[in-house]
PDB file of C-alpha atoms in Angstrom:
ATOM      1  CA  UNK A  26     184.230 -23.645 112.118  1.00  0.00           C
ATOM      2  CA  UNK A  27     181.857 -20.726 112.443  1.00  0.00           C
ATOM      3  CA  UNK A  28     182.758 -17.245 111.887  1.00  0.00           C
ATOM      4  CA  UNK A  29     180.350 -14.311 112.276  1.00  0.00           C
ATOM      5  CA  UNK A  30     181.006 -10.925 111.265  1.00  0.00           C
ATOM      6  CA  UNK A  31     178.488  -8.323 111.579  1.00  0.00           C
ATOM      7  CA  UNK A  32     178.597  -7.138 107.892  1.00  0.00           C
ATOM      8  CA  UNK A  33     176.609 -10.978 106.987  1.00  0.00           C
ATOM      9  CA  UNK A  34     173.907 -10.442 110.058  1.00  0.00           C
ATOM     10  CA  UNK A  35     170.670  -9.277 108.362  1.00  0.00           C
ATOM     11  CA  UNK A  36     169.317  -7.926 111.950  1.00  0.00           C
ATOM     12  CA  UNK A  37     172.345  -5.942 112.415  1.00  0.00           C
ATOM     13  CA  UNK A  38     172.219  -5.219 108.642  1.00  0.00           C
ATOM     14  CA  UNK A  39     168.601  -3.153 110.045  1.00  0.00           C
ATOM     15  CA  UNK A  40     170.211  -1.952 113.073  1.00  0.00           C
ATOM     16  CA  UNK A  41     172.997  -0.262 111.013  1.00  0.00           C
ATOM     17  CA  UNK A  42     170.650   1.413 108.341  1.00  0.00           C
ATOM     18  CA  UNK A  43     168.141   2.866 110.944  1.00  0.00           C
ATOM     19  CA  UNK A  44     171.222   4.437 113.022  1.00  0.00           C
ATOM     20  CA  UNK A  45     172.189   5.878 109.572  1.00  0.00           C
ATOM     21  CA  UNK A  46     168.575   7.048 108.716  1.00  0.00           C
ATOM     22  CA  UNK A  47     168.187   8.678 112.103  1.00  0.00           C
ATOM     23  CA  UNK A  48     171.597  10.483 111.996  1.00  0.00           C
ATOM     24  CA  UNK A  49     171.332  11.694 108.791  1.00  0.00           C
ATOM     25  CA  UNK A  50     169.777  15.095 107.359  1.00  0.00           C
ATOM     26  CA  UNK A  51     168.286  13.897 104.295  1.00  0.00           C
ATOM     27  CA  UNK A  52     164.631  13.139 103.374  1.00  0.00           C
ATOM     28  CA  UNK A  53     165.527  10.857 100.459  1.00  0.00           C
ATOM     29  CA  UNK A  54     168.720   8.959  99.976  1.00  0.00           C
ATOM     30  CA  UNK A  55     169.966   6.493  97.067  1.00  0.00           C
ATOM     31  CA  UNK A  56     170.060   2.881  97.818  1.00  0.00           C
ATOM     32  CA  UNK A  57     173.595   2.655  96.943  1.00  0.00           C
ATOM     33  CA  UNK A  58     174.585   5.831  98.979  1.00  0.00           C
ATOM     34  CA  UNK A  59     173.023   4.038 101.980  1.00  0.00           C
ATOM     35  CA  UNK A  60     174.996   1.036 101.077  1.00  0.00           C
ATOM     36  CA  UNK A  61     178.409   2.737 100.701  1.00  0.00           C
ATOM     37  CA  UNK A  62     177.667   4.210 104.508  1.00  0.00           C
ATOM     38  CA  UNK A  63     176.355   0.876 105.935  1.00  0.00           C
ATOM     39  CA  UNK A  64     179.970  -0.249 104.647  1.00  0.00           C
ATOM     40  CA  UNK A  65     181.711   2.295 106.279  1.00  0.00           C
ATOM     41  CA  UNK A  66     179.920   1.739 109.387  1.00  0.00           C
ATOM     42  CA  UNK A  67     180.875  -1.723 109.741  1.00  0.00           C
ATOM     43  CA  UNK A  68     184.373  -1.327 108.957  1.00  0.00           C
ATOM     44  CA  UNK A  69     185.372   2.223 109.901  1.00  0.00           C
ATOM     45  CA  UNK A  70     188.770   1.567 109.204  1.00  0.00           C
ATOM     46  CA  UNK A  71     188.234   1.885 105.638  1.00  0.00           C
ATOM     47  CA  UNK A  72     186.867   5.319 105.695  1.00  0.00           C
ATOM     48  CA  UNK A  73     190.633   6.462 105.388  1.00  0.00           C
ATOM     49  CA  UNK A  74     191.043   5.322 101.890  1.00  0.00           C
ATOM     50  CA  UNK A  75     188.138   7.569 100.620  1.00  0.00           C
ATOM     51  CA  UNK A  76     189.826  10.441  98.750  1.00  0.00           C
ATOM     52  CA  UNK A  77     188.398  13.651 100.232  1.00  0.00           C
ATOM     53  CA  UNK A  78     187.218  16.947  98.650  1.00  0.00           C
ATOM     54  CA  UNK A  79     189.056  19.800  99.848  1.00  0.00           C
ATOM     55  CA  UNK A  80     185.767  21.339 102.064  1.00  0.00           C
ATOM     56  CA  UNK A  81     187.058  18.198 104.256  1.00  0.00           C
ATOM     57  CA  UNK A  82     190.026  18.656 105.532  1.00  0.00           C
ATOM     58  CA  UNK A  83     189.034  18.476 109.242  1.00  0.00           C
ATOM     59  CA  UNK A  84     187.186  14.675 108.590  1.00  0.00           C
ATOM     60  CA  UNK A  85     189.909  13.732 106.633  1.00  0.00           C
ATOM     61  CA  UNK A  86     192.391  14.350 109.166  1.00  0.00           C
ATOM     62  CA  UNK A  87     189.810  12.329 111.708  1.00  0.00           C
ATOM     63  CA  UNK A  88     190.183   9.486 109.609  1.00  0.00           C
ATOM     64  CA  UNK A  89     193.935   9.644 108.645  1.00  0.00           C
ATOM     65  CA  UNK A  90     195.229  10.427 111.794  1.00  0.00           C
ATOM     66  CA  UNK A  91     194.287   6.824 113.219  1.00  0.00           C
ATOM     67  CA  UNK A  92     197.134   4.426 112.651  1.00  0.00           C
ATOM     68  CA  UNK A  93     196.694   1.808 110.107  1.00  0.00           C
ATOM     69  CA  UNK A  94     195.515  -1.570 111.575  1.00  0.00           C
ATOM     70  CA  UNK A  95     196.751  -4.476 109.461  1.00  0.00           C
ATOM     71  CA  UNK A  96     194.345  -6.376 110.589  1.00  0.00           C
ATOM     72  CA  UNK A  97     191.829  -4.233 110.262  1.00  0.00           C
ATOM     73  CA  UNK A  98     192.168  -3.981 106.400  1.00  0.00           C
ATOM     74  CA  UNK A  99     190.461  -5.795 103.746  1.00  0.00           C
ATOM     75  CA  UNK A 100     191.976  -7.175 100.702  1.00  0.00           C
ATOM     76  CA  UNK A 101     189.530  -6.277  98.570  1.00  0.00           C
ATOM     77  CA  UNK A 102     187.125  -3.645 100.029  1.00  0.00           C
ATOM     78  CA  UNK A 103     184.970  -3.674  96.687  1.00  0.00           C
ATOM     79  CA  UNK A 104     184.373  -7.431  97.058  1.00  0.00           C
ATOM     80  CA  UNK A 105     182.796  -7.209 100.226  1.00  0.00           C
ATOM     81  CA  UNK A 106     180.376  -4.697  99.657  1.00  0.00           C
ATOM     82  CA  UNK A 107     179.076  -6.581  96.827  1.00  0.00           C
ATOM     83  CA  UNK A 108     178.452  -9.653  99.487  1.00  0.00           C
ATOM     84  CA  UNK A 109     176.600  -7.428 101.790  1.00  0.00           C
ATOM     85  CA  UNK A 110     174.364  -6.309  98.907  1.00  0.00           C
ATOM     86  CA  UNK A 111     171.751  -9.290  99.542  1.00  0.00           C
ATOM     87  CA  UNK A 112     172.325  -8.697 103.988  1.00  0.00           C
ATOM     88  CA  UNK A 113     171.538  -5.010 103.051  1.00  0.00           C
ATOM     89  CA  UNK A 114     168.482  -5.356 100.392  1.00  0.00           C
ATOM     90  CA  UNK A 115     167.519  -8.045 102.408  1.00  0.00           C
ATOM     91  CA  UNK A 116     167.234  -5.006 105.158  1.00  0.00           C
ATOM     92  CA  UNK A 117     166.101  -2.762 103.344  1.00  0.00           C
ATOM     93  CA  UNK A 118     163.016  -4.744 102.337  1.00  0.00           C
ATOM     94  CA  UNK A 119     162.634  -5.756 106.640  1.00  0.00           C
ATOM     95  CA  UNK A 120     162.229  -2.018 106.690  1.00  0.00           C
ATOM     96  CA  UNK A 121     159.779  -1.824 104.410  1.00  0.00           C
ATOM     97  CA  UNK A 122     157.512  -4.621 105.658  1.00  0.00           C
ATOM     98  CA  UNK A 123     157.809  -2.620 109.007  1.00  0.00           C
ATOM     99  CA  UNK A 124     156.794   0.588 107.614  1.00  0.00           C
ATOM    100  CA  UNK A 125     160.233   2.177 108.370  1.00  0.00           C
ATOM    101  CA  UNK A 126     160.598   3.387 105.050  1.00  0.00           C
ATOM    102  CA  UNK A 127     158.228   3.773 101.872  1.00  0.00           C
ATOM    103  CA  UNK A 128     157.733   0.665  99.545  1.00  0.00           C
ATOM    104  CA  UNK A 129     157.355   2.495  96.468  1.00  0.00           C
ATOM    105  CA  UNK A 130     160.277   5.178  96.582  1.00  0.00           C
ATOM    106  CA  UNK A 131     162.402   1.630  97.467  1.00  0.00           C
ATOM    107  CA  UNK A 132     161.259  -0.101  94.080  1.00  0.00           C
ATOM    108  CA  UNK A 133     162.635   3.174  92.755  1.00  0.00           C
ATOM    109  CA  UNK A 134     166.108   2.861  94.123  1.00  0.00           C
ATOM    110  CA  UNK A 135     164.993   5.523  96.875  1.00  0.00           C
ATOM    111  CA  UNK A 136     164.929   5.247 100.624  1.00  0.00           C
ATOM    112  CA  UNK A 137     162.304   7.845 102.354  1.00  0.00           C
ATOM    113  CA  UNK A 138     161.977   7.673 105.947  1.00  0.00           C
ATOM    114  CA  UNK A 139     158.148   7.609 106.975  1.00  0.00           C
ATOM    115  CA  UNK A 140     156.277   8.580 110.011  1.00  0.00           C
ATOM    116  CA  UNK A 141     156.062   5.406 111.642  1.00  0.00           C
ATOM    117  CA  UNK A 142     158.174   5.716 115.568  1.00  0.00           C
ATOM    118  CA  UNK A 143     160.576   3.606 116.542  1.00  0.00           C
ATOM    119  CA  UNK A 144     160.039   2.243 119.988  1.00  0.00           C
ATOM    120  CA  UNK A 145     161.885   4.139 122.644  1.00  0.00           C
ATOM    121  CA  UNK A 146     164.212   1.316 123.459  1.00  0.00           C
ATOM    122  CA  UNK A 147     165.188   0.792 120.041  1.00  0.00           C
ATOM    123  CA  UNK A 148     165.704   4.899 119.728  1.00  0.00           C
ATOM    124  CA  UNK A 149     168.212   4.786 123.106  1.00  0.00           C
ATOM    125  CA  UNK A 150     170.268   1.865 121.216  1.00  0.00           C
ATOM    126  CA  UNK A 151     170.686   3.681 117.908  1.00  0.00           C
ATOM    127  CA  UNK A 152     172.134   7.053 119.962  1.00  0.00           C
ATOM    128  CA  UNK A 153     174.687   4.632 121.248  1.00  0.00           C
ATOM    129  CA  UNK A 154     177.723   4.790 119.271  1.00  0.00           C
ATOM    130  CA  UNK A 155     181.597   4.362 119.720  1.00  0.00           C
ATOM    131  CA  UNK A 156     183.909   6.863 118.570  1.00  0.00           C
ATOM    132  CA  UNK A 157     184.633   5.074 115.527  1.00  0.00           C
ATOM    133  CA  UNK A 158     180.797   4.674 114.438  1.00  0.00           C
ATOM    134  CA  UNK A 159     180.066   8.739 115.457  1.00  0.00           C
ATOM    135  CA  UNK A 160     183.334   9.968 112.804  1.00  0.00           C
ATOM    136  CA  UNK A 161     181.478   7.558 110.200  1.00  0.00           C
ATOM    137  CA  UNK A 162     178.408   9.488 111.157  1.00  0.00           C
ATOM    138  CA  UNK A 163     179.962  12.914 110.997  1.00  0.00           C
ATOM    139  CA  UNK A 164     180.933  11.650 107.478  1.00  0.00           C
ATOM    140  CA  UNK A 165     177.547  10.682 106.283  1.00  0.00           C
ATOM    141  CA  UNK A 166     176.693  14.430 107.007  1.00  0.00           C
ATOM    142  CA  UNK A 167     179.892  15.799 105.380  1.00  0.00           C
ATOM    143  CA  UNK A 168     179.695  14.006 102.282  1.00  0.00           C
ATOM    144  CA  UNK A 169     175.407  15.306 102.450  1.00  0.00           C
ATOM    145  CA  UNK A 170     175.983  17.280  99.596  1.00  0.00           C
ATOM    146  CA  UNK A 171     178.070  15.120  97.097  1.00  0.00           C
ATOM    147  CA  UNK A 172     176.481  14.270  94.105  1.00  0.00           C
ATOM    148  CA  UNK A 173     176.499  10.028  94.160  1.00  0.00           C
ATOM    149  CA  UNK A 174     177.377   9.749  90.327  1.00  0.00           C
ATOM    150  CA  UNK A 175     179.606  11.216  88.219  1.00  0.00           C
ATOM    151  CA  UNK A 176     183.403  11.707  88.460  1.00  0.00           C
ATOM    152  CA  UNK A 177     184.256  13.058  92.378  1.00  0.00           C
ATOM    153  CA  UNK A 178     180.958  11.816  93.176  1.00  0.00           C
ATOM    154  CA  UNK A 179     181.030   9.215  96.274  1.00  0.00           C
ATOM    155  CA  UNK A 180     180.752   5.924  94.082  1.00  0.00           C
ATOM    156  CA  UNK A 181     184.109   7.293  92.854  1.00  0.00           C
ATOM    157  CA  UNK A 182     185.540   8.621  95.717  1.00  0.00           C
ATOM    158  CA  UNK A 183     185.460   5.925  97.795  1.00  0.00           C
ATOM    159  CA  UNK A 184     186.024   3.476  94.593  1.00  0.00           C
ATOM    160  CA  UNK A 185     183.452   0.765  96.303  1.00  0.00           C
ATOM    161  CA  UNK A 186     181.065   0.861  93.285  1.00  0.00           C
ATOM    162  CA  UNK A 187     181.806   1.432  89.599  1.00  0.00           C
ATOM    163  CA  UNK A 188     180.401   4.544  88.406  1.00  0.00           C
ATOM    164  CA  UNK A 189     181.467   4.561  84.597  1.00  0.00           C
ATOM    165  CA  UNK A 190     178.390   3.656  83.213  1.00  0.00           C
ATOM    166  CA  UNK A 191     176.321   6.251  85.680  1.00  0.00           C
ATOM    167  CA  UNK A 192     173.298   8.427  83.977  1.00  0.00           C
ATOM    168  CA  UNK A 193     174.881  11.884  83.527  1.00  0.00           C
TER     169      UNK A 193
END
């Protein structure tokens, strides 16, 4: 029997990080920041477990006013990230060969959007997003400002990726 799920398709893998690159503020973002949103964007549902910082309140009350779907969850949220990992580096290195993003802040854990356009079609698909996929958006700019490491930094927060042996 064959199953797909979007989170294992490397095209929509590229599809998901360009709608995040295009929605959000940031010049440069961390590879594993970009991974933790590609996450969320694939399974919004989980956005409700993320423990929010006060400044919040209003996303947090987006997220947590949704009923739980049972089965929506994921037994092991953690788990799954770490098998997109190859889908998403896989992606990010697509990018890279298309000149979406810079080669050389990638090798350095960095993703920097360049100057090269997106054709117009493909520009029309990425503004198209459900509800669900524009509150993971409006997340991705409300956590901008969150440091990544550290202890209420996002790895912690949303408890996808260890961050206890993080550079302080």
């Amino acid at each position: 029997m064959l199953v797909y799920h979007p989170a294992f398709d490397l095209y929509h893998c590229v599809f998901r990080i360009l709608q995040i690159l295009e929605h959000m503020k940031r010049k440069d973002v961390e590879v594993d920041r970009l991974r933790i949103w590609d996450f969320y964007l694939t399974f919004p549902n989980e956005a409700r477990k993320i423990r929010f910082p006060q400044d919040l309140k209003e996303l947090k009350r987006v997220f947590k006013s949704n009923a739980p779907n049972p089965y929506e969850d994921l037994m092991d949220a953690k788990r799954i990230l770490l098998r997109m990992r190859s889908y998403q580096e896989a992606a990010l290195k697509c990018l890279a060969s298309y000149k979406l993003i810079d080669t050389e802040e990638l090798n350095r854990g960095i993703i920097r959007r360049t100057d090269q356009t997106i054709p117009d079609e493909i520009k029309e698909k990425l503004a198209q997003l459900n509800i669900e996929q524009q509150n993971v958006l409006k997340l991705v700019e409300g956590f901008n400002e969150l440091p990544l490491f550290g202890k209420s930094g996002l790895k912690e927060r949303t408890g996808l990726i260890d961050f206890k042996y993080d550079p302080k």
